[in-house]
PDB file of C-alpha atoms in Angstrom:
ATOM      1  CA  MET A   1     192.743 148.986 129.719  1.00  0.00           C
ATOM      2  CA  SER A   2     195.467 146.154 129.552  1.00  0.00           C
ATOM      3  CA  PHE A   3     194.877 142.666 130.854  1.00  0.00           C
ATOM      4  CA  GLN A   4     197.412 140.290 132.166  1.00  0.00           C
ATOM      5  CA  PHE A   5     196.617 137.229 130.210  1.00  0.00           C
ATOM      6  CA  THR A   6     199.356 134.578 129.678  1.00  0.00           C
ATOM      7  CA  GLU A   7     200.178 133.469 126.399  1.00  0.00           C
ATOM      8  CA  GLU A   8     198.283 130.213 126.838  1.00  0.00           C
ATOM      9  CA  GLN A   9     195.196 132.081 127.959  1.00  0.00           C
ATOM     10  CA  ILE A  10     195.318 134.404 124.841  1.00  0.00           C
ATOM     11  CA  LYS A  11     195.324 131.263 122.684  1.00  0.00           C
ATOM     12  CA  ARG A  12     192.704 129.354 124.796  1.00  0.00           C
ATOM     13  CA  TYR A  13     190.152 132.204 124.766  1.00  0.00           C
ATOM     14  CA  SER A  14     191.100 133.817 121.410  1.00  0.00           C
ATOM     15  CA  ARG A  15     187.601 133.160 120.046  1.00  0.00           C
ATOM     16  CA  HIS A  16     186.043 135.160 122.906  1.00  0.00           C
ATOM     17  CA  ILE A  17     188.491 138.010 122.725  1.00  0.00           C
ATOM     18  CA  ILE A  18     188.035 138.679 119.034  1.00  0.00           C
ATOM     19  CA  LEU A  19     184.255 139.111 119.712  1.00  0.00           C
ATOM     20  CA  PRO A  20     183.576 142.746 120.222  1.00  0.00           C
ATOM     21  CA  GLU A  21     180.823 142.033 122.782  1.00  0.00           C
ATOM     22  CA  VAL A  22     183.289 140.027 124.942  1.00  0.00           C
ATOM     23  CA  GLY A  23     186.900 141.227 124.352  1.00  0.00           C
ATOM     24  CA  GLY A  24     189.682 141.160 126.910  1.00  0.00           C
ATOM     25  CA  LYS A  25     187.427 142.976 129.479  1.00  0.00           C
ATOM     26  CA  GLY A  26     184.516 140.373 129.047  1.00  0.00           C
ATOM     27  CA  GLN A  27     187.112 137.681 129.365  1.00  0.00           C
ATOM     28  CA  GLN A  28     188.565 139.149 132.542  1.00  0.00           C
ATOM     29  CA  LYS A  29     184.843 139.222 134.000  1.00  0.00           C
ATOM     30  CA  LEU A  30     184.474 135.590 133.254  1.00  0.00           C
ATOM     31  CA  LEU A  31     187.727 134.712 134.998  1.00  0.00           C
ATOM     32  CA  GLU A  32     186.771 136.722 138.019  1.00  0.00           C
ATOM     33  CA  SER A  33     183.157 135.350 138.029  1.00  0.00           C
ATOM     34  CA  LYS A  34     181.905 132.588 140.640  1.00  0.00           C
ATOM     35  CA  VAL A  35     179.019 130.344 139.430  1.00  0.00           C
ATOM     36  CA  LEU A  36     177.287 127.592 141.381  1.00  0.00           C
ATOM     37  CA  VAL A  37     175.656 124.638 139.742  1.00  0.00           C
ATOM     38  CA  ILE A  38     173.186 122.563 141.805  1.00  0.00           C
ATOM     39  CA  GLY A  39     173.488 119.098 140.380  1.00  0.00           C
ATOM     40  CA  ALA A  40     176.192 117.417 138.298  1.00  0.00           C
ATOM     41  CA  GLY A  41     173.622 115.300 136.166  1.00  0.00           C
ATOM     42  CA  GLY A  42     171.864 115.605 132.954  1.00  0.00           C
ATOM     43  CA  LEU A  43     171.675 119.343 133.174  1.00  0.00           C
ATOM     44  CA  GLY A  44     174.679 120.132 135.275  1.00  0.00           C
ATOM     45  CA  SER A  45     177.010 118.202 133.058  1.00  0.00           C
ATOM     46  CA  PRO A  46     176.697 120.286 130.011  1.00  0.00           C
ATOM     47  CA  SER A  47     176.463 123.600 131.920  1.00  0.00           C
ATOM     48  CA  LEU A  48     179.574 122.809 133.956  1.00  0.00           C
ATOM     49  CA  TYR A  49     181.472 121.844 130.821  1.00  0.00           C
ATOM     50  CA  TYR A  50     180.803 124.996 129.011  1.00  0.00           C
ATOM     51  CA  LEU A  51     181.311 127.373 132.029  1.00  0.00           C
ATOM     52  CA  ALA A  52     184.735 125.872 132.459  1.00  0.00           C
ATOM     53  CA  ALA A  53     185.604 126.110 128.730  1.00  0.00           C
ATOM     54  CA  ALA A  54     184.631 129.760 128.948  1.00  0.00           C
ATOM     55  CA  GLY A  55     186.967 130.360 131.650  1.00  0.00           C
ATOM     56  CA  VAL A  56     184.504 131.069 134.509  1.00  0.00           C
ATOM     57  CA  GLY A  57     187.089 131.425 137.242  1.00  0.00           C
ATOM     58  CA  THR A  58     185.244 129.793 140.273  1.00  0.00           C
ATOM     59  CA  ILE A  59     182.657 127.003 139.848  1.00  0.00           C
ATOM     60  CA  GLY A  60     180.756 125.375 142.655  1.00  0.00           C
ATOM     61  CA  ILE A  61     179.219 121.950 142.281  1.00  0.00           C
ATOM     62  CA  VAL A  62     176.574 120.531 144.664  1.00  0.00           C
ATOM     63  CA  ASP A  63     175.591 116.926 144.369  1.00  0.00           C
ATOM     64  CA  PHE A  64     175.509 114.094 146.975  1.00  0.00           C
ATOM     65  CA  ASP A  65     175.061 111.313 144.562  1.00  0.00           C
ATOM     66  CA  VAL A  66     177.648 108.809 143.149  1.00  0.00           C
ATOM     67  CA  VAL A  67     177.831 107.921 139.395  1.00  0.00           C
ATOM     68  CA  ASP A  68     175.847 104.966 138.266  1.00  0.00           C
ATOM     69  CA  PHE A  69     175.622 103.083 134.963  1.00  0.00           C
ATOM     70  CA  SER A  70     172.195 104.576 134.234  1.00  0.00           C
ATOM     71  CA  ASN A  71     173.508 108.279 134.462  1.00  0.00           C
ATOM     72  CA  LEU A  72     175.904 107.594 131.567  1.00  0.00           C
ATOM     73  CA  GLN A  73     173.488 108.025 128.775  1.00  0.00           C
ATOM     74  CA  ARG A  74     173.137 111.756 129.532  1.00  0.00           C
ATOM     75  CA  GLN A  75     175.567 112.813 132.158  1.00  0.00           C
ATOM     76  CA  ILE A  76     178.610 113.557 130.118  1.00  0.00           C
ATOM     77  CA  LEU A  77     181.038 114.632 132.854  1.00  0.00           C
ATOM     78  CA  HIS A  78     181.313 111.028 134.079  1.00  0.00           C
ATOM     79  CA  ASN A  79     182.495 107.872 132.499  1.00  0.00           C
ATOM     80  CA  THR A  80     182.397 104.119 132.834  1.00  0.00           C
ATOM     81  CA  GLU A  81     185.442 104.034 134.955  1.00  0.00           C
ATOM     82  CA  ARG A  82     184.088 106.439 137.595  1.00  0.00           C
ATOM     83  CA  VAL A  83     180.896 104.327 138.278  1.00  0.00           C
ATOM     84  CA  GLY A  84     180.570 104.366 142.040  1.00  0.00           C
ATOM     85  CA  LYS A  85     182.456 107.554 142.602  1.00  0.00           C
ATOM     86  CA  PRO A  86     180.822 110.693 144.020  1.00  0.00           C
ATOM     87  CA  LYS A  87     179.634 112.825 141.227  1.00  0.00           C
ATOM     88  CA  VAL A  88     181.183 115.933 142.539  1.00  0.00           C
ATOM     89  CA  GLU A  89     184.624 114.141 142.496  1.00  0.00           C
ATOM     90  CA  SER A  90     184.148 113.046 138.810  1.00  0.00           C
ATOM     91  CA  ALA A  91     182.865 116.437 137.742  1.00  0.00           C
ATOM     92  CA  LYS A  92     185.871 118.168 139.430  1.00  0.00           C
ATOM     93  CA  MET A  93     188.457 115.635 137.748  1.00  0.00           C
ATOM     94  CA  THR A  94     186.801 116.433 134.314  1.00  0.00           C
ATOM     95  CA  LEU A  95     186.592 120.351 134.600  1.00  0.00           C
ATOM     96  CA  GLU A  96     190.093 120.510 135.865  1.00  0.00           C
ATOM     97  CA  ALA A  97     191.427 118.436 133.062  1.00  0.00           C
ATOM     98  CA  LEU A  98     189.611 120.763 130.713  1.00  0.00           C
ATOM     99  CA  ASN A  99     190.764 124.069 132.118  1.00  0.00           C
ATOM    100  CA  PRO A 100     193.376 124.554 134.767  1.00  0.00           C
ATOM    101  CA  ASP A 101     192.410 128.210 135.039  1.00  0.00           C
ATOM    102  CA  VAL A 102     189.183 127.192 136.912  1.00  0.00           C
ATOM    103  CA  LYS A 103     188.798 126.672 140.560  1.00  0.00           C
ATOM    104  CA  VAL A 104     186.448 124.007 141.334  1.00  0.00           C
ATOM    105  CA  ILE A 105     184.776 123.733 144.777  1.00  0.00           C
ATOM    106  CA  ALA A 106     182.870 120.463 145.416  1.00  0.00           C
ATOM    107  CA  TYR A 107     180.197 120.048 147.843  1.00  0.00           C
ATOM    108  CA  ASN A 108     179.354 116.425 148.197  1.00  0.00           C
ATOM    109  CA  GLU A 109     176.250 116.862 150.280  1.00  0.00           C
ATOM    110  CA  ARG A 110     172.537 117.403 149.964  1.00  0.00           C
ATOM    111  CA  ILE A 111     171.154 120.963 149.878  1.00  0.00           C
ATOM    112  CA  HIS A 112     168.976 121.675 152.756  1.00  0.00           C
ATOM    113  CA  LYS A 113     167.649 124.568 154.802  1.00  0.00           C
ATOM    114  CA  ASP A 114     170.723 124.765 157.076  1.00  0.00           C
ATOM    115  CA  ASN A 115     173.412 124.883 154.525  1.00  0.00           C
ATOM    116  CA  VAL A 116     171.789 126.482 151.485  1.00  0.00           C
ATOM    117  CA  ILE A 117     172.427 130.237 152.393  1.00  0.00           C
ATOM    118  CA  ASP A 118     176.092 129.457 153.228  1.00  0.00           C
ATOM    119  CA  ILE A 119     176.702 127.624 150.066  1.00  0.00           C
ATOM    120  CA  ILE A 120     174.997 130.096 147.685  1.00  0.00           C
ATOM    121  CA  LYS A 121     176.058 133.401 149.358  1.00  0.00           C
ATOM    122  CA  GLY A 122     179.762 133.142 147.906  1.00  0.00           C
ATOM    123  CA  PHE A 123     178.712 132.904 144.345  1.00  0.00           C
ATOM    124  CA  ASP A 124     177.377 135.514 141.841  1.00  0.00           C
ATOM    125  CA  ILE A 125     174.919 133.300 139.847  1.00  0.00           C
ATOM    126  CA  VAL A 126     173.011 130.064 140.602  1.00  0.00           C
ATOM    127  CA  LEU A 127     172.236 127.380 137.854  1.00  0.00           C
ATOM    128  CA  ASP A 128     169.683 124.969 139.200  1.00  0.00           C
ATOM    129  CA  GLY A 129     169.841 121.526 137.532  1.00  0.00           C
ATOM    130  CA  SER A 130     168.404 119.653 140.571  1.00  0.00           C
ATOM    131  CA  ASP A 131     166.237 116.478 140.283  1.00  0.00           C
ATOM    132  CA  ASN A 132     163.444 117.269 142.778  1.00  0.00           C
ATOM    133  CA  PHE A 133     161.101 119.929 143.816  1.00  0.00           C
ATOM    134  CA  PRO A 134     161.943 120.358 147.359  1.00  0.00           C
ATOM    135  CA  THR A 135     165.501 121.556 146.338  1.00  0.00           C
ATOM    136  CA  ARG A 136     164.211 123.596 143.412  1.00  0.00           C
ATOM    137  CA  PHE A 137     161.884 125.650 145.887  1.00  0.00           C
ATOM    138  CA  LEU A 138     164.671 125.865 148.541  1.00  0.00           C
ATOM    139  CA  VAL A 139     167.173 127.092 146.016  1.00  0.00           C
ATOM    140  CA  ASN A 140     164.828 129.508 144.583  1.00  0.00           C
ATOM    141  CA  ASP A 141     163.917 131.018 147.928  1.00  0.00           C
ATOM    142  CA  ALA A 142     167.450 131.337 149.015  1.00  0.00           C
ATOM    143  CA  CYS A 143     168.562 132.979 145.689  1.00  0.00           C
ATOM    144  CA  TYR A 144     165.490 135.417 146.224  1.00  0.00           C
ATOM    145  CA  PHE A 145     166.592 136.303 149.799  1.00  0.00           C
ATOM    146  CA  LEU A 146     170.144 136.844 148.858  1.00  0.00           C
ATOM    147  CA  GLY A 147     169.481 138.814 145.737  1.00  0.00           C
ATOM    148  CA  LYS A 148     171.190 136.281 143.402  1.00  0.00           C
ATOM    149  CA  PRO A 149     170.307 135.564 139.815  1.00  0.00           C
ATOM    150  CA  LEU A 150     168.994 132.151 139.253  1.00  0.00           C
ATOM    151  CA  VAL A 151     168.937 130.047 136.029  1.00  0.00           C
ATOM    152  CA  SER A 152     166.412 127.326 136.260  1.00  0.00           C
ATOM    153  CA  ALA A 153     165.770 124.308 133.850  1.00  0.00           C
ATOM    154  CA  ALA A 154     163.904 120.936 133.916  1.00  0.00           C
ATOM    155  CA  ILE A 155     163.752 118.154 131.432  1.00  0.00           C
ATOM    156  CA  LEU A 156     161.508 115.223 130.959  1.00  0.00           C
ATOM    157  CA  ARG A 157     161.002 112.647 128.060  1.00  0.00           C
ATOM    158  CA  PHE A 158     161.544 114.795 125.043  1.00  0.00           C
ATOM    159  CA  GLU A 159     160.753 118.232 126.515  1.00  0.00           C
ATOM    160  CA  GLY A 160     162.938 120.899 128.255  1.00  0.00           C
ATOM    161  CA  GLN A 161     162.136 124.118 129.886  1.00  0.00           C
ATOM    162  CA  LEU A 162     164.306 127.161 130.832  1.00  0.00           C
ATOM    163  CA  THR A 163     163.889 130.529 132.554  1.00  0.00           C
ATOM    164  CA  THR A 164     165.988 133.136 134.410  1.00  0.00           C
ATOM    165  CA  PHE A 165     164.979 134.801 137.506  1.00  0.00           C
ATOM    166  CA  ASP A 166     167.165 137.990 138.071  1.00  0.00           C
ATOM    167  CA  TYR A 167     166.681 138.629 141.783  1.00  0.00           C
ATOM    168  CA  ARG A 168     169.194 141.619 141.694  1.00  0.00           C
ATOM    169  CA  ASN A 169     165.958 143.388 140.471  1.00  0.00           C
ATOM    170  CA  LYS A 170     163.191 141.824 142.327  1.00  0.00           C
ATOM    171  CA  GLU A 171     160.655 144.493 141.232  1.00  0.00           C
ATOM    172  CA  ASN A 172     160.704 143.420 137.550  1.00  0.00           C
ATOM    173  CA  SER A 173     161.662 139.801 137.717  1.00  0.00           C
ATOM    174  CA  PRO A 174     159.013 136.985 138.346  1.00  0.00           C
ATOM    175  CA  CYS A 175     160.178 134.242 140.760  1.00  0.00           C
ATOM    176  CA  TYR A 176     159.734 130.548 140.658  1.00  0.00           C
ATOM    177  CA  ARG A 177     156.729 130.661 142.784  1.00  0.00           C
ATOM    178  CA  CYS A 178     154.984 133.003 140.484  1.00  0.00           C
ATOM    179  CA  LEU A 179     155.153 129.893 138.059  1.00  0.00           C
ATOM    180  CA  PHE A 180     154.667 127.217 140.787  1.00  0.00           C
ATOM    181  CA  PRO A 181     153.549 128.437 144.062  1.00  0.00           C
ATOM    182  CA  GLU A 182     153.816 125.188 145.844  1.00  0.00           C
ATOM    183  CA  PRO A 183     155.451 121.789 145.010  1.00  0.00           C
ATOM    184  CA  PRO A 184     153.038 119.365 143.316  1.00  0.00           C
ATOM    185  CA  PRO A 185     151.707 116.482 145.310  1.00  0.00           C
ATOM    186  CA  PRO A 186     154.021 113.263 145.352  1.00  0.00           C
ATOM    187  CA  GLY A 187     153.299 110.935 142.407  1.00  0.00           C
ATOM    188  CA  LEU A 188     151.805 113.816 140.282  1.00  0.00           C
ATOM    189  CA  VAL A 189     154.802 114.361 137.985  1.00  0.00           C
ATOM    190  CA  PRO A 190     156.392 111.040 136.713  1.00  0.00           C
ATOM    191  CA  SER A 191     160.057 110.472 137.417  1.00  0.00           C
ATOM    192  CA  CYS A 192     162.701 109.895 134.718  1.00  0.00           C
ATOM    193  CA  GLN A 193     162.744 106.085 135.649  1.00  0.00           C
ATOM    194  CA  GLU A 194     158.887 106.023 135.011  1.00  0.00           C
ATOM    195  CA  ALA A 195     158.626 108.164 132.109  1.00  0.00           C
ATOM    196  CA  GLY A 196     162.147 108.036 130.230  1.00  0.00           C
ATOM    197  CA  LEU A 197     164.291 110.841 128.988  1.00  0.00           C
ATOM    198  CA  LEU A 198     166.045 111.355 125.641  1.00  0.00           C
ATOM    199  CA  GLY A 199     169.687 112.157 126.887  1.00  0.00           C
ATOM    200  CA  VAL A 200     170.453 114.706 124.455  1.00  0.00           C
ATOM    201  CA  VAL A 201     167.612 116.978 125.809  1.00  0.00           C
ATOM    202  CA  GLY A 202     169.735 117.486 128.924  1.00  0.00           C
ATOM    203  CA  GLY A 203     172.587 118.683 126.537  1.00  0.00           C
ATOM    204  CA  ILE A 204     170.496 121.066 124.980  1.00  0.00           C
ATOM    205  CA  MET A 205     168.872 122.645 128.026  1.00  0.00           C
ATOM    206  CA  GLY A 206     172.047 122.564 129.949  1.00  0.00           C
ATOM    207  CA  THR A 207     173.942 124.271 127.338  1.00  0.00           C
ATOM    208  CA  LEU A 208     171.384 127.001 127.274  1.00  0.00           C
ATOM    209  CA  GLN A 209     171.724 127.366 131.115  1.00  0.00           C
ATOM    210  CA  ALA A 210     175.357 128.051 130.655  1.00  0.00           C
ATOM    211  CA  ASN A 211     174.620 130.501 127.975  1.00  0.00           C
ATOM    212  CA  GLU A 212     172.187 132.394 130.286  1.00  0.00           C
ATOM    213  CA  ALA A 213     174.869 132.534 132.836  1.00  0.00           C
ATOM    214  CA  LEU A 214     177.516 133.914 130.287  1.00  0.00           C
ATOM    215  CA  LYS A 215     175.167 136.645 129.247  1.00  0.00           C
ATOM    216  CA  LEU A 216     174.342 137.598 132.874  1.00  0.00           C
ATOM    217  CA  ILE A 217     178.205 137.807 133.601  1.00  0.00           C
ATOM    218  CA  LEU A 218     179.051 139.744 130.472  1.00  0.00           C
ATOM    219  CA  GLY A 219     175.943 142.077 130.486  1.00  0.00           C
ATOM    220  CA  ILE A 220     175.222 141.344 126.995  1.00  0.00           C
ATOM    221  CA  GLY A 221     172.036 140.017 125.108  1.00  0.00           C
ATOM    222  CA  GLU A 222     168.662 139.594 126.583  1.00  0.00           C
ATOM    223  CA  PRO A 223     168.523 136.947 129.524  1.00  0.00           C
ATOM    224  CA  LEU A 224     165.198 134.987 129.716  1.00  0.00           C
ATOM    225  CA  VAL A 225     163.862 137.045 132.515  1.00  0.00           C
ATOM    226  CA  GLY A 226     160.103 137.064 132.549  1.00  0.00           C
ATOM    227  CA  LYS A 227     160.172 134.463 129.822  1.00  0.00           C
ATOM    228  CA  LEU A 228     159.783 130.656 129.719  1.00  0.00           C
ATOM    229  CA  LEU A 229     161.537 128.697 126.858  1.00  0.00           C
ATOM    230  CA  VAL A 230     159.990 125.347 126.124  1.00  0.00           C
ATOM    231  CA  PHE A 231     161.775 123.049 123.834  1.00  0.00           C
ATOM    232  CA  ASP A 232     160.274 119.900 122.041  1.00  0.00           C
ATOM    233  CA  ALA A 233     163.046 117.488 120.733  1.00  0.00           C
ATOM    234  CA  LEU A 234     160.576 115.650 118.405  1.00  0.00           C
ATOM    235  CA  THR A 235     159.615 118.871 116.402  1.00  0.00           C
ATOM    236  CA  THR A 236     162.935 120.706 117.148  1.00  0.00           C
ATOM    237  CA  GLU A 237     160.866 123.561 117.982  1.00  0.00           C
ATOM    238  CA  PHE A 238     161.490 126.238 120.664  1.00  0.00           C
ATOM    239  CA  ASN A 239     158.682 128.242 121.972  1.00  0.00           C
ATOM    240  CA  VAL A 240     158.621 131.317 124.476  1.00  0.00           C
ATOM    241  CA  VAL A 241     155.858 132.034 126.954  1.00  0.00           C
ATOM    242  CA  LYS A 242     155.759 135.267 128.755  1.00  0.00           C
ATOM    243  CA  LEU A 243     155.931 135.029 132.516  1.00  0.00           C
ATOM    244  CA  ARG A 244     154.416 137.845 134.736  1.00  0.00           C
ATOM    245  CA  LYS A 245     155.018 138.679 138.246  1.00  0.00           C
ATOM    246  CA  ASP A 246     151.903 137.226 140.155  1.00  0.00           C
ATOM    247  CA  LYS A 247     150.513 139.882 142.594  1.00  0.00           C
ATOM    248  CA  LYS A 248     149.506 137.248 144.885  1.00  0.00           C
ATOM    249  CA  CYS A 249     152.633 135.245 144.933  1.00  0.00           C
ATOM    250  CA  PRO A 250     153.498 133.980 148.407  1.00  0.00           C
ATOM    251  CA  LEU A 251     157.178 134.990 147.936  1.00  0.00           C
ATOM    252  CA  CYS A 252     157.355 138.265 145.847  1.00  0.00           C
ATOM    253  CA  GLY A 253     153.848 139.309 145.677  1.00  0.00           C
ATOM    254  CA  GLU A 254     152.345 142.412 147.239  1.00  0.00           C
ATOM    255  CA  LYS A 255     151.574 140.572 150.436  1.00  0.00           C
ATOM    256  CA  PRO A 256     154.293 137.952 150.781  1.00  0.00           C
ATOM    257  CA  VAL A 257     153.549 135.405 153.323  1.00  0.00           C
ATOM    258  CA  ILE A 258     156.921 133.363 152.850  1.00  0.00           C
ATOM    259  CA  LYS A 259     159.611 135.391 154.790  1.00  0.00           C
ATOM    260  CA  GLU A 260     162.092 132.605 155.704  1.00  0.00           C
ATOM    261  CA  LEU A 261     163.183 129.217 154.190  1.00  0.00           C
ATOM    262  CA  ILE A 262     160.832 126.293 153.722  1.00  0.00           C
ATOM    263  CA  GLU A 263     162.071 122.676 153.651  1.00  0.00           C
ATOM    264  CA  TYR A 264     159.496 120.580 151.810  1.00  0.00           C
ATOM    265  CA  ASP A 265     159.272 116.809 152.083  1.00  0.00           C
ATOM    266  CA  GLN A 266     161.709 114.828 149.916  1.00  0.00           C
ATOM    267  CA  ALA A 267     158.673 112.757 148.980  1.00  0.00           C
ATOM    268  CA  CYS A 268     158.077 115.097 146.340  1.00  0.00           C
ATOM    269  CA  ASP A 269     161.314 114.033 144.424  1.00  0.00           C
ATOM    270  CA  ILE A 270     161.532 113.768 140.649  1.00  0.00           C
ATOM    271  CA  HIS A 271     164.527 112.429 138.904  1.00  0.00           C
ATOM    272  CA  PHE A 272     166.121 113.818 135.788  1.00  0.00           C
TER     273      PHE A 272
END
């Protein structure tokens, strides 16, 4: 099979193309793929950067916030000159400057019950780098109903967590609610403003999110389905915990009670 790459594309993606597991066919898959990233912050920044560098053809970004000085310690898509600019605009500028092959679709809005399905349905894979539990649960449930793979990560202080839910195969994949059936009560989980965050942890976990997405697109390796990866920056240790489907899960269990989208109170917010 021949692929119609330009001379510039052959140079740009040469390190991919020479990999037997990727090759021209795999690079074509990347260029034809569509990935949505929720949040252009500490997790979304490295995820988006590496997805664009890899040549993922269409990248969606959802974020309603603006760039703040406090973001710059970890949110590498942005810079000092863009303080006050919407994050999706700043992210779009950075990604388009990195790789003109990539079509960037910016959603400068908050994800909510009335728009989440319409936003997600046009993408192949969703990466969740959101900063609050209501959004996490809403995105999870929407991906489950739509049958979209979801790569979910979280970071706080010196720790990161990552897992992949492959809702193309609901019978074998646990869901986010198997891990957390409901959002925690407000105030139970400290915010980044309260507990702090080592910025590089976002870089590590966000890059791993991009890695999961690339494996799913290319159909290579073993995505973290049914596994929770936990990273400790102070010991530089990675541990993997097995996740099993919960038969009593309210979403994907034997007798599900959640059959439509639920919008939780934003008082559950946490900030990464």
